[in-house]
């Protein structure tokens, strides 16, 4: 498996650390109801198809990346830097 | 104030196997430069003072013995000197944190292929990569297609040397047997 880092180019899977669903980017506000926190922390879809998750380019540029991929075909559809800038 | 004497991480002789040579490079003054958000252009402008610019990802630049290497997202290392003062960037002296090895000669890429998860078939002078050497962090600086500088954490210098030595032995054994 390879991910094309927007900074570093195509890189081997072993350079990356998997974090979890891209839901983690949508942290509820401090006043949010317990339901929102429950959903944020625990409720996940498990799609057979397109999914989005967060990967860390640990042995590379150290950017957090949002990866869109297909769990059925193993296709990598997009890799985007979470923080702005591409340098 | 006592006089502090900079010592090399290894202090070993170069290792020659076949036509491949592994050497511990002299220590260079090493500064990390991390532009504050949105300040990359301003930092690049400030670096003009020493004839350099902030390098593009996966590249390095050189001017009058000073080298600047892209080392990660919004980070570059200046090697061999001191950055201009007052840049809008976080600047830290990391000279004592890194060891630099050189690996040269026909077959150098075959050695790296055993340890580094990069396709090095088309590398050229001016390329730089942040990657891994086995499980160790790596800044790989290409000087020529068969000539590399490898930077890793100084605390891992002996392990890096050992692993590269091991890979060199295997590459050389294959060459001798073929
Ligand atoms: Zn990267």
PDB file of C-alpha atoms in Angstrom, chain B residues 27-174:
ATOM      1  CA  UNK B  27      29.996  17.584  12.175  1.00  0.00           C
ATOM      2  CA  UNK B  28      28.431  20.690  10.716  1.00  0.00           C
ATOM      3  CA  UNK B  29      26.630  23.435  12.530  1.00  0.00           C
ATOM      4  CA  UNK B  30      22.968  22.472  12.086  1.00  0.00           C
ATOM      5  CA  UNK B  31      20.029  24.832  12.563  1.00  0.00           C
ATOM      6  CA  UNK B  32      16.379  23.955  12.142  1.00  0.00           C
ATOM      7  CA  UNK B  33      14.324  26.765  10.573  1.00  0.00           C
ATOM      8  CA  UNK B  34      10.532  26.576  10.903  1.00  0.00           C
ATOM      9  CA  UNK B  35       8.759  29.643   9.458  1.00  0.00           C
ATOM     10  CA  UNK B  36       5.890  30.950  11.546  1.00  0.00           C
ATOM     11  CA  UNK B  37       2.493  30.409   9.884  1.00  0.00           C
ATOM     12  CA  UNK B  38       2.332  32.250   6.571  1.00  0.00           C
ATOM     13  CA  UNK B  39       5.902  33.566   6.898  1.00  0.00           C
ATOM     14  CA  UNK B  40       7.660  31.295   4.438  1.00  0.00           C
ATOM     15  CA  UNK B  41       8.132  34.018   1.830  1.00  0.00           C
ATOM     16  CA  UNK B  42       9.531  36.414   4.420  1.00  0.00           C
ATOM     17  CA  UNK B  43      11.940  33.723   5.602  1.00  0.00           C
ATOM     18  CA  UNK B  44      12.976  33.020   2.024  1.00  0.00           C
ATOM     19  CA  UNK B  45      13.672  36.718   1.555  1.00  0.00           C
ATOM     20  CA  UNK B  46      15.762  36.861   4.724  1.00  0.00           C
ATOM     21  CA  UNK B  47      17.778  33.850   3.550  1.00  0.00           C
ATOM     22  CA  UNK B  48      18.777  35.803   0.427  1.00  0.00           C
ATOM     23  CA  UNK B  49      21.274  37.561   2.668  1.00  0.00           C
ATOM     24  CA  UNK B  50      23.317  34.337   2.676  1.00  0.00           C
ATOM     25  CA  UNK B  51      22.521  33.533  -0.955  1.00  0.00           C
ATOM     26  CA  UNK B  52      19.853  30.947  -0.192  1.00  0.00           C
ATOM     27  CA  UNK B  53      16.065  30.560  -0.177  1.00  0.00           C
ATOM     28  CA  UNK B  54      13.631  28.337   1.683  1.00  0.00           C
ATOM     29  CA  UNK B  55      13.906  25.051  -0.243  1.00  0.00           C
ATOM     30  CA  UNK B  56      10.993  23.401  -2.013  1.00  0.00           C
ATOM     31  CA  UNK B  57       9.863  20.033  -0.621  1.00  0.00           C
ATOM     32  CA  UNK B  58      12.278  17.190  -1.375  1.00  0.00           C
ATOM     33  CA  UNK B  59      15.162  19.460  -2.425  1.00  0.00           C
ATOM     34  CA  UNK B  60      18.318  21.157  -1.109  1.00  0.00           C
ATOM     35  CA  UNK B  61      20.231  24.264  -2.167  1.00  0.00           C
ATOM     36  CA  UNK B  62      23.823  25.330  -1.672  1.00  0.00           C
ATOM     37  CA  UNK B  63      25.763  28.579  -1.747  1.00  0.00           C
ATOM     38  CA  UNK B  64      29.351  29.234  -0.692  1.00  0.00           C
ATOM     39  CA  UNK B  65      29.621  26.201   1.570  1.00  0.00           C
ATOM     40  CA  UNK B  66      26.234  26.775   3.206  1.00  0.00           C
ATOM     41  CA  UNK B  67      23.536  24.255   2.505  1.00  0.00           C
ATOM     42  CA  UNK B  68      19.805  24.350   3.224  1.00  0.00           C
ATOM     43  CA  UNK B  69      17.831  21.115   3.133  1.00  0.00           C
ATOM     44  CA  UNK B  70      14.055  20.602   3.218  1.00  0.00           C
ATOM     45  CA  UNK B  71      13.421  18.327   6.201  1.00  0.00           C
ATOM     46  CA  UNK B  72       9.660  18.260   6.626  1.00  0.00           C
ATOM     47  CA  UNK B  73       6.470  20.226   6.519  1.00  0.00           C
ATOM     48  CA  UNK B  74       7.466  23.897   6.864  1.00  0.00           C
ATOM     49  CA  UNK B  75      10.914  22.933   8.124  1.00  0.00           C
ATOM     50  CA  UNK B  76      14.432  23.187   6.686  1.00  0.00           C
ATOM     51  CA  UNK B  77      17.916  22.588   8.099  1.00  0.00           C
ATOM     52  CA  UNK B  78      20.723  25.057   7.477  1.00  0.00           C
ATOM     53  CA  UNK B  79      24.028  23.172   7.465  1.00  0.00           C
ATOM     54  CA  UNK B  80      27.481  24.663   7.893  1.00  0.00           C
ATOM     55  CA  UNK B  81      26.703  28.085   9.304  1.00  0.00           C
ATOM     56  CA  UNK B  82      24.414  30.427  11.196  1.00  0.00           C
ATOM     57  CA  UNK B  83      21.056  31.666   9.839  1.00  0.00           C
ATOM     58  CA  UNK B  84      20.423  35.409   9.520  1.00  0.00           C
ATOM     59  CA  UNK B  85      19.132  36.897  12.769  1.00  0.00           C
ATOM     60  CA  UNK B  86      15.558  38.053  13.218  1.00  0.00           C
ATOM     61  CA  UNK B  87      13.769  35.778  10.766  1.00  0.00           C
ATOM     62  CA  UNK B  88      10.026  35.212  11.419  1.00  0.00           C
ATOM     63  CA  UNK B  89      10.730  31.580  12.194  1.00  0.00           C
ATOM     64  CA  UNK B  90      11.456  29.206  15.058  1.00  0.00           C
ATOM     65  CA  UNK B  91      15.222  28.635  14.806  1.00  0.00           C
ATOM     66  CA  UNK B  92      16.918  25.994  16.937  1.00  0.00           C
ATOM     67  CA  UNK B  93      20.538  24.843  17.049  1.00  0.00           C
ATOM     68  CA  UNK B  94      20.470  21.066  16.576  1.00  0.00           C
ATOM     69  CA  UNK B  95      24.170  20.567  15.873  1.00  0.00           C
ATOM     70  CA  UNK B  96      24.643  18.052  18.674  1.00  0.00           C
ATOM     71  CA  UNK B  97      21.516  16.052  17.851  1.00  0.00           C
ATOM     72  CA  UNK B  98      22.447  14.553  14.509  1.00  0.00           C
ATOM     73  CA  UNK B  99      25.087  12.376  12.921  1.00  0.00           C
ATOM     74  CA  UNK B 100      25.904  12.523   9.217  1.00  0.00           C
ATOM     75  CA  UNK B 101      27.218   9.555   7.263  1.00  0.00           C
ATOM     76  CA  UNK B 102      28.216   9.489   3.609  1.00  0.00           C
ATOM     77  CA  UNK B 103      27.612   6.472   1.398  1.00  0.00           C
ATOM     78  CA  UNK B 104      29.271   6.504  -1.992  1.00  0.00           C
ATOM     79  CA  UNK B 105      30.153   4.319  -4.917  1.00  0.00           C
ATOM     80  CA  UNK B 106      28.481   2.055  -7.453  1.00  0.00           C
ATOM     81  CA  UNK B 107      26.037  -0.037  -5.459  1.00  0.00           C
ATOM     82  CA  UNK B 108      25.294   2.641  -2.853  1.00  0.00           C
ATOM     83  CA  UNK B 109      21.673   2.630  -4.002  1.00  0.00           C
ATOM     84  CA  UNK B 110      21.479  -1.159  -3.660  1.00  0.00           C
ATOM     85  CA  UNK B 111      22.589  -0.759  -0.053  1.00  0.00           C
ATOM     86  CA  UNK B 112      19.971   1.908   0.625  1.00  0.00           C
ATOM     87  CA  UNK B 113      17.287  -0.180  -1.099  1.00  0.00           C
ATOM     88  CA  UNK B 114      17.635  -2.667   1.763  1.00  0.00           C
ATOM     89  CA  UNK B 115      16.972  -0.053   4.437  1.00  0.00           C
ATOM     90  CA  UNK B 116      15.109   2.924   2.968  1.00  0.00           C
ATOM     91  CA  UNK B 117      11.520   2.667   1.621  1.00  0.00           C
ATOM     92  CA  UNK B 118      12.149   4.970  -1.355  1.00  0.00           C
ATOM     93  CA  UNK B 119      12.531   4.364  -5.067  1.00  0.00           C
ATOM     94  CA  UNK B 120      16.022   5.768  -5.660  1.00  0.00           C
ATOM     95  CA  UNK B 121      16.411   4.701  -9.289  1.00  0.00           C
ATOM     96  CA  UNK B 122      16.012   8.225 -10.641  1.00  0.00           C
ATOM     97  CA  UNK B 123      17.579  10.367  -7.896  1.00  0.00           C
ATOM     98  CA  UNK B 124      19.773  13.309  -8.828  1.00  0.00           C
ATOM     99  CA  UNK B 125      21.896  15.992  -7.221  1.00  0.00           C
ATOM    100  CA  UNK B 126      19.645  18.407  -5.346  1.00  0.00           C
ATOM    101  CA  UNK B 127      17.163  15.797  -4.119  1.00  0.00           C
ATOM    102  CA  UNK B 128      16.402  15.484  -0.421  1.00  0.00           C
ATOM    103  CA  UNK B 129      13.959  13.196   1.365  1.00  0.00           C
ATOM    104  CA  UNK B 130      12.665  12.793   4.863  1.00  0.00           C
ATOM    105  CA  UNK B 131      12.180   9.083   5.345  1.00  0.00           C
ATOM    106  CA  UNK B 132      13.375   6.165   7.452  1.00  0.00           C
ATOM    107  CA  UNK B 133      16.534   4.077   7.722  1.00  0.00           C
ATOM    108  CA  UNK B 134      15.064   0.868   9.053  1.00  0.00           C
ATOM    109  CA  UNK B 135      13.205   2.118  12.112  1.00  0.00           C
ATOM    110  CA  UNK B 136      15.397   5.207  12.474  1.00  0.00           C
ATOM    111  CA  UNK B 137      14.554   8.701  11.224  1.00  0.00           C
ATOM    112  CA  UNK B 138      16.446   9.716   8.087  1.00  0.00           C
ATOM    113  CA  UNK B 139      17.235  12.832   6.116  1.00  0.00           C
ATOM    114  CA  UNK B 140      18.610  11.615   2.798  1.00  0.00           C
ATOM    115  CA  UNK B 141      20.593  14.128   0.760  1.00  0.00           C
ATOM    116  CA  UNK B 142      21.524  13.138  -2.787  1.00  0.00           C
ATOM    117  CA  UNK B 143      24.820  14.602  -4.037  1.00  0.00           C
ATOM    118  CA  UNK B 144      24.971  12.410  -7.151  1.00  0.00           C
ATOM    119  CA  UNK B 145      23.074   9.252  -8.189  1.00  0.00           C
ATOM    120  CA  UNK B 146      25.668   7.132  -6.353  1.00  0.00           C
ATOM    121  CA  UNK B 147      26.614   9.552  -3.603  1.00  0.00           C
ATOM    122  CA  UNK B 148      24.491  10.261  -0.531  1.00  0.00           C
ATOM    123  CA  UNK B 149      24.614  11.980   2.825  1.00  0.00           C
ATOM    124  CA  UNK B 150      22.485  10.374   5.505  1.00  0.00           C
ATOM    125  CA  UNK B 151      21.483  12.221   8.662  1.00  0.00           C
ATOM    126  CA  UNK B 152      19.951  10.427  11.619  1.00  0.00           C
ATOM    127  CA  UNK B 153      19.716  11.046  15.370  1.00  0.00           C
ATOM    128  CA  UNK B 154      23.177  11.074  16.942  1.00  0.00           C
ATOM    129  CA  UNK B 155      21.991   8.701  19.675  1.00  0.00           C
ATOM    130  CA  UNK B 156      21.394   6.096  16.943  1.00  0.00           C
ATOM    131  CA  UNK B 157      24.737   6.528  15.163  1.00  0.00           C
ATOM    132  CA  UNK B 158      26.164   3.107  16.069  1.00  0.00           C
ATOM    133  CA  UNK B 159      22.972   1.292  15.110  1.00  0.00           C
ATOM    134  CA  UNK B 160      22.824   3.154  11.784  1.00  0.00           C
ATOM    135  CA  UNK B 161      26.459   2.298  11.066  1.00  0.00           C
ATOM    136  CA  UNK B 162      25.869  -1.349  11.991  1.00  0.00           C
ATOM    137  CA  UNK B 163      22.773  -1.678   9.805  1.00  0.00           C
ATOM    138  CA  UNK B 164      24.433  -0.038   6.808  1.00  0.00           C
ATOM    139  CA  UNK B 165      27.543  -2.187   7.276  1.00  0.00           C
ATOM    140  CA  UNK B 166      25.314  -5.262   7.311  1.00  0.00           C
ATOM    141  CA  UNK B 167      23.516  -4.189   4.113  1.00  0.00           C
ATOM    142  CA  UNK B 168      26.868  -3.390   2.433  1.00  0.00           C
ATOM    143  CA  UNK B 169      28.159  -6.878   3.302  1.00  0.00           C
ATOM    144  CA  UNK B 170      25.143  -8.511   1.654  1.00  0.00           C
ATOM    145  CA  UNK B 171      25.228  -6.312  -1.460  1.00  0.00           C
ATOM    146  CA  UNK B 172      28.957  -6.958  -1.861  1.00  0.00           C
ATOM    147  CA  UNK B 173      28.496 -10.725  -1.342  1.00  0.00           C
ATOM    148  CA  UNK B 174      25.868 -10.793  -4.086  1.00  0.00           C
TER     149      UNK B 174
END
